PDB file of C-alpha atoms and ligand atoms in Angstrom:
ATOM      1  CA  UNK A  13       8.113  -2.194 -21.293  1.00 47.00           C
ATOM      2  CA  UNK A  14       9.010  -5.917 -21.349  1.00 52.00           C
ATOM      3  CA  UNK A  15       6.946  -8.724 -22.893  1.00 45.00           C
ATOM      4  CA  UNK A  16       5.176  -9.479 -19.615  1.00 55.00           C
ATOM      5  CA  UNK A  17       3.856  -5.959 -19.243  1.00 71.00           C
ATOM      6  CA  UNK A  18       2.907  -5.272 -22.864  1.00 81.00           C
ATOM      7  CA  UNK A  19      -0.669  -4.069 -23.045  1.00 90.00           C
ATOM      8  CA  UNK A  20      -0.499  -2.818 -19.462  1.00 96.00           C
ATOM      9  CA  UNK A  21      -1.643   0.714 -18.737  1.00 97.00           C
ATOM     10  CA  UNK A  22      -1.614   2.384 -15.341  1.00 98.00           C
ATOM     11  CA  UNK A  23      -3.664   5.470 -14.646  1.00 98.00           C
ATOM     12  CA  UNK A  24      -5.289   7.249 -11.742  1.00 98.00           C
ATOM     13  CA  UNK A  25      -8.618   5.707 -10.658  1.00 98.00           C
ATOM     14  CA  UNK A  26     -11.522   8.147 -10.628  1.00 96.00           C
ATOM     15  CA  UNK A  27     -15.086   8.083  -9.334  1.00 95.00           C
ATOM     16  CA  UNK A  28     -16.214   6.324 -12.544  1.00 97.00           C
ATOM     17  CA  UNK A  29     -13.814   3.432 -11.734  1.00 98.00           C
ATOM     18  CA  UNK A  30     -15.233   2.825  -8.267  1.00 98.00           C
ATOM     19  CA  UNK A  31     -17.163  -0.356  -9.154  1.00 98.00           C
ATOM     20  CA  UNK A  32     -14.159  -1.802 -11.040  1.00 98.00           C
ATOM     21  CA  UNK A  33     -11.830  -1.009  -8.126  1.00 98.00           C
ATOM     22  CA  UNK A  34     -14.074  -2.629  -5.514  1.00 98.00           C
ATOM     23  CA  UNK A  35     -14.611  -5.648  -7.767  1.00 98.00           C
ATOM     24  CA  UNK A  36     -10.829  -6.143  -8.120  1.00 98.00           C
ATOM     25  CA  UNK A  37     -10.365  -5.897  -4.337  1.00 98.00           C
ATOM     26  CA  UNK A  38     -13.162  -8.412  -3.637  1.00 98.00           C
ATOM     27  CA  UNK A  39     -11.985 -10.935  -6.192  1.00 98.00           C
ATOM     28  CA  UNK A  40      -8.254 -10.673  -5.473  1.00 98.00           C
ATOM     29  CA  UNK A  41      -8.733 -11.232  -1.744  1.00 97.00           C
ATOM     30  CA  UNK A  42     -11.748 -13.579  -2.149  1.00 98.00           C
ATOM     31  CA  UNK A  43     -13.448 -11.806   0.767  1.00 97.00           C
ATOM     32  CA  UNK A  44     -15.216  -8.454   1.197  1.00 97.00           C
ATOM     33  CA  UNK A  45     -13.008  -6.848   3.892  1.00 96.00           C
ATOM     34  CA  UNK A  46     -10.438  -5.163   1.639  1.00 97.00           C
ATOM     35  CA  UNK A  47     -13.118  -3.760  -0.690  1.00 98.00           C
ATOM     36  CA  UNK A  48     -14.871  -2.330   2.383  1.00 98.00           C
ATOM     37  CA  UNK A  49     -11.573  -0.903   3.586  1.00 98.00           C
ATOM     38  CA  UNK A  50     -11.012   0.795   0.222  1.00 98.00           C
ATOM     39  CA  UNK A  51     -14.555   2.214   0.211  1.00 98.00           C
ATOM     40  CA  UNK A  52     -13.949   3.616   3.715  1.00 98.00           C
ATOM     41  CA  UNK A  53     -10.543   5.049   2.778  1.00 98.00           C
ATOM     42  CA  UNK A  54     -11.933   6.720  -0.344  1.00 98.00           C
ATOM     43  CA  UNK A  55     -14.484   8.498   1.853  1.00 97.00           C
ATOM     44  CA  UNK A  56     -12.074   9.346   4.692  1.00 98.00           C
ATOM     45  CA  UNK A  57     -10.880  12.986   4.621  1.00 98.00           C
ATOM     46  CA  UNK A  58      -7.981  12.110   6.945  1.00 98.00           C
ATOM     47  CA  UNK A  59      -6.659   9.752   4.211  1.00 98.00           C
ATOM     48  CA  UNK A  60      -5.902  12.710   1.916  1.00 98.00           C
ATOM     49  CA  UNK A  61      -3.820  13.146  -0.092  1.00 98.00           C
ATOM     50  CA  UNK A  62      -4.588   9.750  -1.594  1.00 98.00           C
ATOM     51  CA  UNK A  63      -3.169   8.029  -4.620  1.00 98.00           C
ATOM     52  CA  UNK A  64      -5.488   5.460  -6.183  1.00 98.00           C
ATOM     53  CA  UNK A  65      -4.117   3.750  -9.303  1.00 98.00           C
ATOM     54  CA  UNK A  66      -5.815   1.337 -11.657  1.00 98.00           C
ATOM     55  CA  UNK A  67      -3.986  -1.154 -13.883  1.00 98.00           C
ATOM     56  CA  UNK A  68      -5.611  -2.165 -17.159  1.00 98.00           C
ATOM     57  CA  UNK A  69      -4.563  -5.061 -19.371  1.00 95.00           C
ATOM     58  CA  UNK A  70      -5.675  -4.431 -22.942  1.00 93.00           C
ATOM     59  CA  UNK A  71      -8.204  -1.957 -21.575  1.00 95.00           C
ATOM     60  CA  UNK A  72      -9.657  -4.254 -18.896  1.00 97.00           C
ATOM     61  CA  UNK A  73      -9.256  -3.167 -15.236  1.00 98.00           C
ATOM     62  CA  UNK A  74      -7.242  -5.900 -13.487  1.00 98.00           C
ATOM     63  CA  UNK A  75      -5.294  -4.274 -10.660  1.00 98.00           C
ATOM     64  CA  UNK A  76      -5.573  -1.556  -8.050  1.00 98.00           C
ATOM     65  CA  UNK A  77      -3.277   0.057  -5.506  1.00 98.00           C
ATOM     66  CA  UNK A  78      -4.107   2.630  -2.872  1.00 98.00           C
ATOM     67  CA  UNK A  79      -1.753   4.910  -0.950  1.00 98.00           C
ATOM     68  CA  UNK A  80      -3.099   7.146   1.813  1.00 98.00           C
ATOM     69  CA  UNK A  81      -1.524   9.900   3.870  1.00 98.00           C
ATOM     70  CA  UNK A  82       0.220   9.268   7.173  1.00 98.00           C
ATOM     71  CA  UNK A  83       2.246  11.244   9.665  1.00 97.00           C
ATOM     72  CA  UNK A  84       5.237  10.322  11.766  1.00 98.00           C
ATOM     73  CA  UNK A  85       4.636  11.252  15.380  1.00 98.00           C
ATOM     74  CA  UNK A  86       7.740  11.998  17.421  1.00 97.00           C
ATOM     75  CA  UNK A  87       9.969  12.748  14.422  1.00 96.00           C
ATOM     76  CA  UNK A  88      10.607  16.316  15.575  1.00 94.00           C
ATOM     77  CA  UNK A  89       9.405  17.770  12.290  1.00 95.00           C
ATOM     78  CA  UNK A  90       6.535  17.234   9.879  1.00 96.00           C
ATOM     79  CA  UNK A  91       7.239  14.196   7.709  1.00 97.00           C
ATOM     80  CA  UNK A  92       5.329  13.533   4.516  1.00 97.00           C
ATOM     81  CA  UNK A  93       4.527   9.830   4.606  1.00 98.00           C
ATOM     82  CA  UNK A  94       2.102   7.406   2.982  1.00 98.00           C
ATOM     83  CA  UNK A  95       0.769   3.922   3.629  1.00 98.00           C
ATOM     84  CA  UNK A  96       0.327   1.380   0.855  1.00 98.00           C
ATOM     85  CA  UNK A  97      -2.909  -0.530   1.519  1.00 97.00           C
ATOM     86  CA  UNK A  98      -4.272  -2.445  -0.181  1.00 98.00           C
ATOM     87  CA  UNK A  99      -2.735  -3.832  -3.397  1.00 98.00           C
ATOM     88  CA  UNK A 100      -4.836  -6.217  -5.446  1.00 98.00           C
ATOM     89  CA  UNK A 101      -4.598  -7.941  -8.824  1.00 98.00           C
ATOM     90  CA  UNK A 102      -7.341 -10.165 -10.267  1.00 98.00           C
ATOM     91  CA  UNK A 103      -6.349 -13.843  -9.980  1.00 97.00           C
ATOM     92  CA  UNK A 104      -6.365 -14.324 -13.774  1.00 97.00           C
ATOM     93  CA  UNK A 105      -3.929 -11.421 -14.238  1.00 97.00           C
ATOM     94  CA  UNK A 106      -1.481 -12.320 -11.450  1.00 97.00           C
ATOM     95  CA  UNK A 107       2.142 -13.161 -12.138  1.00 95.00           C
ATOM     96  CA  UNK A 108       2.394 -10.853 -15.160  1.00 94.00           C
ATOM     97  CA  UNK A 109       4.121  -7.956 -13.476  1.00 94.00           C
ATOM     98  CA  UNK A 110       0.988  -5.972 -12.767  1.00 96.00           C
ATOM     99  CA  UNK A 111       1.470  -5.721  -8.986  1.00 98.00           C
ATOM    100  CA  UNK A 112       5.076  -4.654  -9.409  1.00 97.00           C
ATOM    101  CA  UNK A 113       4.172  -2.083 -12.039  1.00 97.00           C
ATOM    102  CA  UNK A 114       1.507  -0.580  -9.748  1.00 98.00           C
ATOM    103  CA  UNK A 115       3.999  -0.298  -6.891  1.00 98.00           C
ATOM    104  CA  UNK A 116       6.689   1.307  -9.089  1.00 98.00           C
ATOM    105  CA  UNK A 117       4.300   3.803 -10.657  1.00 98.00           C
ATOM    106  CA  UNK A 118       2.840   4.688  -7.246  1.00 98.00           C
ATOM    107  CA  UNK A 119       6.266   5.262  -5.692  1.00 98.00           C
ATOM    108  CA  UNK A 120       7.346   7.391  -8.654  1.00 98.00           C
ATOM    109  CA  UNK A 121       4.298   9.641  -8.306  1.00 98.00           C
ATOM    110  CA  UNK A 122       4.617   9.901  -4.522  1.00 98.00           C
ATOM    111  CA  UNK A 123       8.282  10.808  -4.836  1.00 98.00           C
ATOM    112  CA  UNK A 124       7.349  13.577  -7.275  1.00 98.00           C
ATOM    113  CA  UNK A 125       4.913  14.880  -4.623  1.00 98.00           C
ATOM    114  CA  UNK A 126       7.692  15.040  -2.040  1.00 97.00           C
ATOM    115  CA  UNK A 127       6.634  12.014   0.009  1.00 98.00           C
ATOM    116  CA  UNK A 128       9.600  10.860   2.086  1.00 98.00           C
ATOM    117  CA  UNK A 129       8.557   7.518   3.528  1.00 98.00           C
ATOM    118  CA  UNK A 130       6.116   4.848   2.340  1.00 98.00           C
ATOM    119  CA  UNK A 131       4.975   2.120   4.735  1.00 98.00           C
ATOM    120  CA  UNK A 132       3.298  -1.215   4.156  1.00 98.00           C
ATOM    121  CA  UNK A 133       2.106  -4.072   6.334  1.00 97.00           C
ATOM    122  CA  UNK A 134       2.193  -7.014   3.981  1.00 96.00           C
ATOM    123  CA  UNK A 135       3.888 -10.108   2.617  1.00 96.00           C
ATOM    124  CA  UNK A 136       7.516 -10.034   3.812  1.00 97.00           C
ATOM    125  CA  UNK A 137       8.570 -12.072   0.756  1.00 96.00           C
ATOM    126  CA  UNK A 138       6.904  -9.815  -1.787  1.00 97.00           C
ATOM    127  CA  UNK A 139       7.504  -6.152  -0.949  1.00 98.00           C
ATOM    128  CA  UNK A 140      11.317  -6.390  -0.508  1.00 98.00           C
ATOM    129  CA  UNK A 141      11.412  -7.170  -4.268  1.00 97.00           C
ATOM    130  CA  UNK A 142      10.237  -3.604  -4.700  1.00 97.00           C
ATOM    131  CA  UNK A 143      12.611  -1.867  -2.329  1.00 98.00           C
ATOM    132  CA  UNK A 144      10.829  -2.180   1.023  1.00 98.00           C
ATOM    133  CA  UNK A 145      12.829  -3.083   4.145  1.00 98.00           C
ATOM    134  CA  UNK A 146      11.725  -3.910   7.700  1.00 98.00           C
ATOM    135  CA  UNK A 147      10.735  -0.660   9.433  1.00 98.00           C
ATOM    136  CA  UNK A 148      11.196  -1.511  13.113  1.00 97.00           C
ATOM    137  CA  UNK A 149      15.022  -1.766  12.987  1.00 97.00           C
ATOM    138  CA  UNK A 150      14.963   1.852  11.728  1.00 97.00           C
ATOM    139  CA  UNK A 151      12.963   3.032  14.739  1.00 97.00           C
ATOM    140  CA  UNK A 152       9.748   3.401  12.756  1.00 98.00           C
ATOM    141  CA  UNK A 153       6.857   2.026  14.787  1.00 98.00           C
ATOM    142  CA  UNK A 154       3.502   0.859  13.458  1.00 98.00           C
ATOM    143  CA  UNK A 155       0.287   2.536  14.669  1.00 97.00           C
ATOM    144  CA  UNK A 156      -0.348  -0.504  16.866  1.00 96.00           C
ATOM    145  CA  UNK A 157       2.222  -3.035  18.087  1.00 95.00           C
ATOM    146  CA  UNK A 158       2.949  -5.793  15.576  1.00 94.00           C
ATOM    147  CA  UNK A 159       3.318  -9.290  17.095  1.00 92.00           C
ATOM    148  CA  UNK A 160       7.019 -10.310  17.109  1.00 92.00           C
ATOM    149  CA  UNK A 161       6.469 -13.156  14.633  1.00 92.00           C
ATOM    150  CA  UNK A 162       5.199 -10.591  12.091  1.00 94.00           C
ATOM    151  CA  UNK A 163       7.773  -7.846  12.664  1.00 96.00           C
ATOM    152  CA  UNK A 164       9.196  -8.329   9.153  1.00 97.00           C
ATOM    153  CA  UNK A 165       5.771  -7.634   7.623  1.00 97.00           C
ATOM    154  CA  UNK A 166       5.937  -3.995   8.765  1.00 98.00           C
ATOM    155  CA  UNK A 167       8.066  -2.377   6.080  1.00 98.00           C
ATOM    156  CA  UNK A 168       9.187   1.000   4.840  1.00 98.00           C
ATOM    157  CA  UNK A 169      10.758   2.520   1.761  1.00 98.00           C
ATOM    158  CA  UNK A 170      12.490   5.890   1.748  1.00 98.00           C
ATOM    159  CA  UNK A 171      11.877   8.040  -1.313  1.00 98.00           C
ATOM    160  CA  UNK A 172      14.491  10.583  -0.284  1.00 96.00           C
ATOM    161  CA  UNK A 173      18.123  10.069   0.576  1.00 94.00           C
ATOM    162  CA  UNK A 174      19.285  10.198   4.178  1.00 90.00           C
ATOM    163  CA  UNK A 175      15.904   9.796   5.862  1.00 94.00           C
ATOM    164  CA  UNK A 176      16.143   6.133   6.869  1.00 95.00           C
ATOM    165  CA  UNK A 177      17.907   5.964  10.197  1.00 91.00           C
ATOM    166  CA  UNK A 178      17.565   9.733  10.692  1.00 93.00           C
ATOM    167  CA  UNK A 179      13.825   9.851  11.311  1.00 95.00           C
ATOM    168  CA  UNK A 180      12.255   7.884  14.128  1.00 96.00           C
ATOM    169  CA  UNK A 181       8.712   7.848  15.385  1.00 98.00           C
ATOM    170  CA  UNK A 182       5.306   6.215  15.300  1.00 98.00           C
ATOM    171  CA  UNK A 183       3.233   6.168  12.150  1.00 98.00           C
ATOM    172  CA  UNK A 184      -0.177   7.819  12.477  1.00 98.00           C
ATOM    173  CA  UNK A 185      -2.356   6.771   9.560  1.00 98.00           C
ATOM    174  CA  UNK A 186      -5.785   7.887   8.353  1.00 98.00           C
ATOM    175  CA  UNK A 187      -8.626   7.254  10.823  1.00 98.00           C
ATOM    176  CA  UNK A 188      -9.824   4.272   8.821  1.00 98.00           C
ATOM    177  CA  UNK A 189      -6.405   2.577   9.069  1.00 98.00           C
ATOM    178  CA  UNK A 190      -6.008   3.391  12.753  1.00 97.00           C
ATOM    179  CA  UNK A 191      -8.505   0.683  13.720  1.00 95.00           C
ATOM    180  CA  UNK A 192      -6.534  -1.741  15.963  1.00 93.00           C
ATOM    181  CA  UNK A 193      -8.116  -4.848  14.439  1.00 91.00           C
ATOM    182  CA  UNK A 194      -6.383  -4.096  11.127  1.00 92.00           C
ATOM    183  CA  UNK A 195      -2.987  -4.517  12.788  1.00 90.00           C
ATOM    184  CA  UNK A 196      -3.579  -7.842  14.468  1.00 81.00           C
ATOM    185  CA  UNK A 197      -1.757 -11.009  13.606  1.00 61.00           C
ATOM    186  CA  UNK A 198      -4.226 -12.480  11.137  1.00 58.00           C
ATOM    187  CA  UNK A 199      -5.221  -9.263   9.410  1.00 49.00           C
ATOM    188  CA  UNK A 200      -2.953  -7.396   7.048  1.00 53.00           C
ATOM    189  CA  UNK A 201      -4.268  -4.274   5.381  1.00 54.00           C
ATOM    190  CA  UNK A 202      -2.080  -4.604   2.301  1.00 66.00           C
TER     191      UNK A 202
HETATM  192  C1  COA B 324       0.240 -10.010  -4.258  1.00 86.99           C
HETATM  193  C2  COA B 324      -0.295  -9.560  -5.611  1.00 86.99           C
HETATM  194  C3  COA B 324      -0.773  -8.136  -5.537  1.00 86.99           C
HETATM  195  C4  COA B 324       0.850  -9.660  -6.632  1.00 86.99           C
HETATM  196  O1  COA B 324       0.382  -9.198  -7.891  1.00 86.99           O
HETATM  197  P1  COA B 324       1.028  -9.754  -9.251  1.00 86.99           P
HETATM  198  O2  COA B 324       0.535  -8.906 -10.356  1.00 86.99           O
HETATM  199  O3  COA B 324       0.798 -11.208  -9.340  1.00 86.99           O
HETATM  200  O4  COA B 324       2.559  -9.446  -8.945  1.00 86.99           O
HETATM  201  P2  COA B 324       3.768  -9.468  -9.933  1.00 86.99           P
HETATM  202  O5  COA B 324       3.354 -10.115 -11.236  1.00 86.99           O
HETATM  203  O6  COA B 324       4.349  -8.118 -10.001  1.00 86.99           O
HETATM  204  O7  COA B 324       4.783 -10.380  -9.167  1.00 86.99           O
HETATM  205  C5  COA B 324       4.572 -11.746  -9.159  1.00 86.99           C
HETATM  206  C6  COA B 324       5.654 -12.412  -8.327  1.00 86.99           C
HETATM  207  O8  COA B 324       5.380 -12.139  -6.948  1.00 86.99           O
HETATM  208  C7  COA B 324       5.263 -13.375  -6.254  1.00 86.99           C
HETATM  209  N1  COA B 324       4.256 -13.265  -5.193  1.00 86.99           N
HETATM  210  C8  COA B 324       2.947 -13.054  -5.335  1.00 86.99           C
HETATM  211  N2  COA B 324       2.360 -13.044  -4.120  1.00 86.99           N
HETATM  212  C9  COA B 324       3.338 -13.254  -3.216  1.00 86.99           C
HETATM  213  C10 COA B 324       3.363 -13.362  -1.811  1.00 86.99           C
HETATM  214  N3  COA B 324       2.265 -13.305  -1.098  1.00 86.99           N
HETATM  215  N4  COA B 324       4.547 -13.582  -1.205  1.00 86.99           N
HETATM  216  C11 COA B 324       5.684 -13.700  -1.932  1.00 86.99           C
HETATM  217  N5  COA B 324       5.722 -13.599  -3.282  1.00 86.99           N
HETATM  218  C12 COA B 324       4.558 -13.391  -3.908  1.00 86.99           C
HETATM  219  C13 COA B 324       4.826 -14.375  -7.309  1.00 86.99           C
HETATM  220  O9  COA B 324       5.153 -15.686  -6.919  1.00 86.99           O
HETATM  221  C14 COA B 324       5.641 -13.913  -8.515  1.00 86.99           C
HETATM  222  O10 COA B 324       6.958 -14.391  -8.380  1.00 86.99           O
HETATM  223  P3  COA B 324       7.899 -14.656  -9.671  1.00 86.99           P
HETATM  224  O11 COA B 324       8.079 -13.312 -10.326  1.00 86.99           O
HETATM  225  O12 COA B 324       9.174 -15.163  -9.064  1.00 86.99           O
HETATM  226  O13 COA B 324       7.175 -15.631 -10.515  1.00 86.99           O
HETATM  227  C15 COA B 324      -1.434 -10.479  -6.118  1.00 86.99           C
HETATM  228  O14 COA B 324      -0.984 -11.796  -6.094  1.00 86.99           O
HETATM  229  C16 COA B 324      -2.720 -10.355  -5.309  1.00 86.99           C
HETATM  230  O15 COA B 324      -3.565  -9.511  -5.571  1.00 86.99           O
HETATM  231  N6  COA B 324      -2.888 -11.272  -4.319  1.00 86.99           N
HETATM  232  C17 COA B 324      -4.079 -11.302  -3.513  1.00 86.99           C
HETATM  233  C18 COA B 324      -4.200 -10.072  -2.698  1.00 86.99           C
HETATM  234  C19 COA B 324      -2.996  -9.813  -1.826  1.00 86.99           C
HETATM  235  O16 COA B 324      -2.501 -10.676  -1.128  1.00 86.99           O
HETATM  236  N7  COA B 324      -2.553  -8.542  -1.870  1.00 86.99           N
HETATM  237  C20 COA B 324      -1.622  -8.031  -0.922  1.00 86.99           C
HETATM  238  C21 COA B 324      -0.213  -8.323  -1.044  1.00 86.99           C
HETATM  239  S1  COA B 324       0.476  -7.967   0.587  1.00 86.99           S
END
């Protein structure tokens, strides 16, 4: 643990953390949509298995990340995949390594569960710092077409060797994330 992440604890978010989680989402994005998305995903049986992690700085909840189940249609076999959406850190706690720590911890746990591919639609300058690469050049399509100017925002990370480039198909997310409006130009679920 380096100086920036001292005092940082990451643990699974439970039912008792619901208010803290939704508060983080609302305040990080400064709008209600992502908190509503999280509430919907937490109630969506097609999003299971889910991984919902809370970051606490000196005991105070400051960050949240959610991964939900996805499938890869057309891959020729069942592929265990997940979508990262959303990731949020309270403005006052940003820039201290919290977002990165949530991503790393999430990927570690998903890998232990046998998840092969993790997808995200998000900031193309942020997620590559944590191992994500553009998904379309690998033949991995988003649930709805991404406008060409945002192609780089659709990213993937392989948690197993030899799957990138071998598996191709279209990602089928939980029902909540399949809503076309979430995949339009000005709306990014992560
Ligand atoms: C994006 C977010 C989760 C990052 O959390 P964080 O705890 O500040 O992240 P970290 O401390 O691990 O990393 C901070 C670094 O990421 C960079 N960064 C933050 N947001 C970025 C973005 N949108 N694009 C590119 N880089 C970004 C910071 O400039 C900082 O860079 P530095 O290390 O060179 O100083 C947080 O800023 C946030 O909640 N933003 C609002 C919600 C949001 O946009 N979430 C979705 C991200 S797709």
